[in-house]
Amino acid sequence: MEFYFPTEFGERLAFFAAAFTALLGLVVMLAPGMAFAFLGLQTKDGRPEGLAEGRSAGGFLLGISLAALLLAQPMIYLAFGSAVGLAAFGRLLSIMSDRGSVMGNILFLVVQICVAALPLGYVFGFL
């Protein structure tokens, strides 16, 4: 079995969105403290649960994006795009209801919308 690299433009965009997310997931899973510092988050002293939650979220991102990369099936891209899209919706809810309308949140919202739009656009035939 050899590694599949897409030939269609739309599928390549979905592939690169999944690769980008896999890289982010790997960083969050292996270095949650560094990822939290970049995001402006911190854990309580002596409480490792926050780091465990970060590693778990990073593992989820890595797992679903690796599935999209390795299986290269439209339904997997649909699941990947939907998961990232709902994460973007959660961020939008936070911006609107938690007074989270700061530049970092808005920037991450735009990134999440773009990452979700690429695989969803491919699956639904827009790309």
mmCIF file of N, CA, C and O in Angstrom, residues 54-55 120:
data_model
loop_
_atom_site.group_PDB
_atom_site.id
_atom_site.type_symbol
_atom_site.label_atom_id
_atom_site.label_comp_id
_atom_site.label_asym_id
_atom_site.label_seq_id
_atom_site.Cartn_x
_atom_site.Cartn_y
_atom_site.Cartn_z
ATOM 1 N N GLY A 54 -5.702 19.153 27.305
ATOM 2 C CA GLY A 54 -5.032 19.662 26.109
ATOM 3 C C GLY A 54 -4.465 18.542 25.258
ATOM 4 O O GLY A 54 -4.605 18.537 24.037
ATOM 5 N N ARG A 55 -3.812 17.584 25.897
ATOM 6 C CA ARG A 55 -3.281 16.433 25.149
ATOM 7 C C ARG A 55 -4.402 15.646 24.486
ATOM 8 O O ARG A 55 -4.268 15.176 23.356
ATOM 9 N N LEU A 120 -15.058 20.592 3.359
ATOM 10 C CA LEU A 120 -16.491 20.616 3.082
ATOM 11 C C LEU A 120 -16.761 21.090 1.652
ATOM 12 O O LEU A 120 -17.662 20.563 0.980
#
